[in-house]
PDB file of C-alpha atoms in Angstrom:
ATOM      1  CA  UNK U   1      97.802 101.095 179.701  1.00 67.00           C
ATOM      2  CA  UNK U   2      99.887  97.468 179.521  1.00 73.00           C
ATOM      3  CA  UNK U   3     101.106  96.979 175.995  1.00 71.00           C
ATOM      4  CA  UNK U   4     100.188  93.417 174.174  1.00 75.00           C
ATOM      5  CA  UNK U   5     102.769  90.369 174.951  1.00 76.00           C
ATOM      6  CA  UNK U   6     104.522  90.624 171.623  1.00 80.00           C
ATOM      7  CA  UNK U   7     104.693  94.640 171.686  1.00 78.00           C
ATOM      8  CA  UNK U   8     106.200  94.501 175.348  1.00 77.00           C
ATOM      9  CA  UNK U   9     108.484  91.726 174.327  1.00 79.00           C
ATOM     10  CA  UNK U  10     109.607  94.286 171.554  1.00 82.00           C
ATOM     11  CA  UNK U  11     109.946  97.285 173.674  1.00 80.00           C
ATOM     12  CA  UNK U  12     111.804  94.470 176.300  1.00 82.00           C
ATOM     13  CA  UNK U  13     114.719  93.749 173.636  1.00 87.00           C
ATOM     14  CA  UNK U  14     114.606  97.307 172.237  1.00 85.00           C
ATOM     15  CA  UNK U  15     115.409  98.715 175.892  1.00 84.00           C
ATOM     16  CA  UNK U  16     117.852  96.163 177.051  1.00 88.00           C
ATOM     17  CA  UNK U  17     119.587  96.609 173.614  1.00 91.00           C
ATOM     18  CA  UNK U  18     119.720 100.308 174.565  1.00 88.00           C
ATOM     19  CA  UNK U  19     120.781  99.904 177.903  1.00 89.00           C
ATOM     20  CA  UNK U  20     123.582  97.267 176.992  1.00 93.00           C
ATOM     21  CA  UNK U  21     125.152  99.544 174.194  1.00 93.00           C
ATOM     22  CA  UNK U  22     125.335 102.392 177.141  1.00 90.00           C
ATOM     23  CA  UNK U  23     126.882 100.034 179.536  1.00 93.00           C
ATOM     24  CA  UNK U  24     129.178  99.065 176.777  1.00 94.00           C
ATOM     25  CA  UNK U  25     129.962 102.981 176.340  1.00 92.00           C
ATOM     26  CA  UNK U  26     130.427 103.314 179.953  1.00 93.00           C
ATOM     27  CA  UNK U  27     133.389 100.498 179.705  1.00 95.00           C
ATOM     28  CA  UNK U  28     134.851 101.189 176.794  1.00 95.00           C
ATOM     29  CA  UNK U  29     135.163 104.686 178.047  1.00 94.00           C
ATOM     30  CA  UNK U  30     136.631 103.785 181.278  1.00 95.00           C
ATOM     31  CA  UNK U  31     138.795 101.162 179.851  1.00 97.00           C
ATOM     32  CA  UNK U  32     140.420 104.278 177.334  1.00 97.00           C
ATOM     33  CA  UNK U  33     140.516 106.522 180.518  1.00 97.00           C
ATOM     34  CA  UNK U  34     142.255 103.992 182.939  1.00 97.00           C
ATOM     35  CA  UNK U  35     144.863 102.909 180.100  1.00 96.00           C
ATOM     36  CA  UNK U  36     145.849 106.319 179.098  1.00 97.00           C
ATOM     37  CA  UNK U  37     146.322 107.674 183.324  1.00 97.00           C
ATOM     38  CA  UNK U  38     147.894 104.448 183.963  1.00 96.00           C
ATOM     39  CA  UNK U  39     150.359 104.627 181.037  1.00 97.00           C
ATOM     40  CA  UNK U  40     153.234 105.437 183.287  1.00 95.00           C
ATOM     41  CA  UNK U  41     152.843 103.305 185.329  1.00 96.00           C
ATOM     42  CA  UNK U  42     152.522 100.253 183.258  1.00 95.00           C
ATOM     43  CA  UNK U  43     155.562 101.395 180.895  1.00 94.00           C
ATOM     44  CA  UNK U  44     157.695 101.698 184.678  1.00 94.00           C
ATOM     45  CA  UNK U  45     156.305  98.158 185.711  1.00 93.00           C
ATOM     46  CA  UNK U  46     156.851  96.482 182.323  1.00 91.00           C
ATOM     47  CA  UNK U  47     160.698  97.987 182.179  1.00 88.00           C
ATOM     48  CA  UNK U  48     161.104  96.591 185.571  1.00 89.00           C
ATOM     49  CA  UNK U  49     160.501  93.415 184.814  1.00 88.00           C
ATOM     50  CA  UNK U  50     162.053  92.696 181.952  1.00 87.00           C
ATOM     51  CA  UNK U  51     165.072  93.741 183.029  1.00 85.00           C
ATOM     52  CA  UNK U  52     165.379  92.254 186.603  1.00 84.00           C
ATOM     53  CA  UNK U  53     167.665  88.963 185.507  1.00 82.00           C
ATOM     54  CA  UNK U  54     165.147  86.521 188.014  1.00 82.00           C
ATOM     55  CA  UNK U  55     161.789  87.561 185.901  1.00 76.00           C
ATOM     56  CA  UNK U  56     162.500  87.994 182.097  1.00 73.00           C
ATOM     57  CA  UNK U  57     166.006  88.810 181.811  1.00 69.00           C
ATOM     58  CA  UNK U  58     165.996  90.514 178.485  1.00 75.00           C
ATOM     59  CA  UNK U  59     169.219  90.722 176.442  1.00 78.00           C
ATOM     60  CA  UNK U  60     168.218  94.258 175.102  1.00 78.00           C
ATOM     61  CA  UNK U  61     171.313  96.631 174.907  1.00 79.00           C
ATOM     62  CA  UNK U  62     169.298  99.223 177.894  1.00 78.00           C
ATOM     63  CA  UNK U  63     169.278  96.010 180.108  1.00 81.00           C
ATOM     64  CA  UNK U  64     172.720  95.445 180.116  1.00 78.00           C
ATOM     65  CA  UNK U  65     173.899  98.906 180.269  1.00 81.00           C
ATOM     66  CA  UNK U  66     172.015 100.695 182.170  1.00 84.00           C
ATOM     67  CA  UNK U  67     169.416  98.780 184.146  1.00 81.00           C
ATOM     68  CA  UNK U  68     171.011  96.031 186.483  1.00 83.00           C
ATOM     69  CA  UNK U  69     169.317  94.059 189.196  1.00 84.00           C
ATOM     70  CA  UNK U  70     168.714  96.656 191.865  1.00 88.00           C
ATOM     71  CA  UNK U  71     167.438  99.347 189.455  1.00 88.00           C
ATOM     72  CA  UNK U  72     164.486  97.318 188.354  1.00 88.00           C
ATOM     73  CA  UNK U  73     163.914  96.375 191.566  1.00 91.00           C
ATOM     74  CA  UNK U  74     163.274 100.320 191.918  1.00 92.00           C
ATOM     75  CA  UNK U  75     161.281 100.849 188.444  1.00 92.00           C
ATOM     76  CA  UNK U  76     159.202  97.727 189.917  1.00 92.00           C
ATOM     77  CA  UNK U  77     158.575  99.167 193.142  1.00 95.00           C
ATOM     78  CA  UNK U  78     158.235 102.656 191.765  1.00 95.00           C
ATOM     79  CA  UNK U  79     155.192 101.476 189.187  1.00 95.00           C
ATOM     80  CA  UNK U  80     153.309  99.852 191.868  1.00 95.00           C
ATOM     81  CA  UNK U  81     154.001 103.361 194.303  1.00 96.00           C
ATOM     82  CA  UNK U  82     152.424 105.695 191.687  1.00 95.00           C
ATOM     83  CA  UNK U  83     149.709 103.591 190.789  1.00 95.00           C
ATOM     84  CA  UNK U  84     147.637 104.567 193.889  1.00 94.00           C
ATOM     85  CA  UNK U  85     147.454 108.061 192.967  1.00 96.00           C
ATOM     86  CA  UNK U  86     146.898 108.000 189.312  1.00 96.00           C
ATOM     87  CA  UNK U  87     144.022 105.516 190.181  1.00 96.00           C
ATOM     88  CA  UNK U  88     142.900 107.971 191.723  1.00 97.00           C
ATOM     89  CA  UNK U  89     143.117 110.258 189.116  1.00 97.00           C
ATOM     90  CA  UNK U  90     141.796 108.354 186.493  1.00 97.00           C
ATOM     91  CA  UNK U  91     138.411 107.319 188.061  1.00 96.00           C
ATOM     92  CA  UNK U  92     137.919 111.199 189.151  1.00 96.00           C
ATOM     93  CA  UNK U  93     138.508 112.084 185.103  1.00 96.00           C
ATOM     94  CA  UNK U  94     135.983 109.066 184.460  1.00 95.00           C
ATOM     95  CA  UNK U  95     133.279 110.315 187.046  1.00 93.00           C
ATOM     96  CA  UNK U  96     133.671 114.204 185.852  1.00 94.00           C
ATOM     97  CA  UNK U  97     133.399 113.046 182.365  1.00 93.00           C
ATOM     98  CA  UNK U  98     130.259 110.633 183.402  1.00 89.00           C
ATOM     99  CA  UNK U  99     128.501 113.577 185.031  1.00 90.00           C
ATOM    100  CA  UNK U 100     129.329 115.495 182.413  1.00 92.00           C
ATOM    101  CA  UNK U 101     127.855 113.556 179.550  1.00 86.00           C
ATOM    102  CA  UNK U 102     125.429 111.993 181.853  1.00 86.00           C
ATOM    103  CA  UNK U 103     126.213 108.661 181.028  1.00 83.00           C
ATOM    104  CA  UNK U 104     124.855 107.105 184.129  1.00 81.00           C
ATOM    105  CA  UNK U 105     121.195 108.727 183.081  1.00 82.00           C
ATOM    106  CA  UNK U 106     120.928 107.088 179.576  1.00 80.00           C
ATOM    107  CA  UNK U 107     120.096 103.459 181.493  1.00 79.00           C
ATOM    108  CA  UNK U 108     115.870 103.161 180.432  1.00 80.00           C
ATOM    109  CA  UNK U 109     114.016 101.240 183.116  1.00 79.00           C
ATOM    110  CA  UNK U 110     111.969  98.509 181.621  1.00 72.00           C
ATOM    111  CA  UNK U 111     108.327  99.569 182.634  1.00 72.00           C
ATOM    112  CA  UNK U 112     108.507 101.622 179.327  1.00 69.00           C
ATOM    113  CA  UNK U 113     108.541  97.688 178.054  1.00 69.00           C
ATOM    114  CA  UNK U 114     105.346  97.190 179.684  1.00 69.00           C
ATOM    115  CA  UNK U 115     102.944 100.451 179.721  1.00 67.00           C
ATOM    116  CA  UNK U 116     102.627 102.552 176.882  1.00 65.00           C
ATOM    117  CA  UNK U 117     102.465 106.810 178.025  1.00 62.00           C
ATOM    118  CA  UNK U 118     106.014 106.537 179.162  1.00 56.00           C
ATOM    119  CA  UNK U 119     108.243 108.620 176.730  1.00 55.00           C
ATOM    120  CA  UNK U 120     112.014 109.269 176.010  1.00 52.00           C
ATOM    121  CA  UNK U 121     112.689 113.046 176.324  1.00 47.00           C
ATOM    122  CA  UNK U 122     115.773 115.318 176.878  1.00 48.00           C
ATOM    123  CA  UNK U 123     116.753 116.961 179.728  1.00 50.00           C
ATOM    124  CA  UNK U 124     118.237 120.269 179.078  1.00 50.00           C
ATOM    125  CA  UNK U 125     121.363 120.151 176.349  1.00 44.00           C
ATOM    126  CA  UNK U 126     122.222 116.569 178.110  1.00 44.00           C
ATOM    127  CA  UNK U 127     121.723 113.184 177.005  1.00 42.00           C
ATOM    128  CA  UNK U 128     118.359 111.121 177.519  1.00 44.00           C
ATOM    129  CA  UNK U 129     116.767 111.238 181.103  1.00 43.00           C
ATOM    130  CA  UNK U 130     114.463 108.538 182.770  1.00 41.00           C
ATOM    131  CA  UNK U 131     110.836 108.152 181.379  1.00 38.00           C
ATOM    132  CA  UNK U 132     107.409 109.657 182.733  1.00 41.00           C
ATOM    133  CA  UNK U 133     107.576 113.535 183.588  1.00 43.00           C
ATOM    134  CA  UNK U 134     111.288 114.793 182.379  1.00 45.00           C
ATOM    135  CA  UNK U 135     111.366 116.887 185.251  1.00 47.00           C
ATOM    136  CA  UNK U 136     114.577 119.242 185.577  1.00 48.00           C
ATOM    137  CA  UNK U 137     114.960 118.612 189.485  1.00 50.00           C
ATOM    138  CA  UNK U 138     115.997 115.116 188.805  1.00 48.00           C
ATOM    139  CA  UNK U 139     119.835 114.668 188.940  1.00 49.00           C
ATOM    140  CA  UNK U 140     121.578 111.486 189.233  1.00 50.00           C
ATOM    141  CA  UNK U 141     124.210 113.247 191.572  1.00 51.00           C
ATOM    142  CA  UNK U 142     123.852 115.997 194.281  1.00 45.00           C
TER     143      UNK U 142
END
């Protein structure tokens, strides 16, 4: 049955609430993920630049001694070779753990704003699945 205006309006702030702290989860997750893979390469990249002496030309002692002109050039082009692959790597970590915690199924849809019957449940040791039914045959990926 449709809940009053000022009950759905509730339930409407309550669920978007919900589903914007997930999607902030889902970032802020990501965001740890992609920083930690990506490490190397940024460390490479930001050596390689502020040692080449048209960029930032830093006076640091490992500039002048053991990084010239043409070796930056390398760490430069090296950070931006290995960032393909540990791309790569970081969004399969991201997806794996996604599935695993099942992230992507903790978004509520907002018709449990408007009709009351619809319920939160759990889905087997996972986190919370879509309203109406639970059912166990329901997977967000194949």
């Amino acid at each position: 049955e449709p809940r009053s205006p000022w009950c759905c309006l509730a339930w409407t702030l309550v669920i978007g609430t919900m589903n914007s702290l997930v999607f902030l989860l889902n970032l802020l997750l990501m965001f740890v993920i992609f920083t930690v893979v990506l490490l190397p390469t940024i460390v490479v990249v930001y050596f390689g630049f502020q040692c080449h002496s048209q960029v930032l030309h830093s006076s640091a002692r490992y500039c002048k001694s053991i990084l010239d002109d043409n070796s930056s050039s390398a760490l430069i082009i090296l950070g931006f070779v290995i960032m393909s692959p540990l791309l790569v790597v970081a969004m399969a970590i991201y997806c794996s753990l996604a599935r695993r915690l099942q992230l992507l199924v903790c978004f509520q849809p907002y018709s449990l704003a408007l009709y009351k019957g619809g319920r939160w449940c759990r889905r087997g040791e996972g986190a919370p699945c879509c309203a109406r039914g639970c059912s166990t045959q329901l997977k967000a990926w194949v």
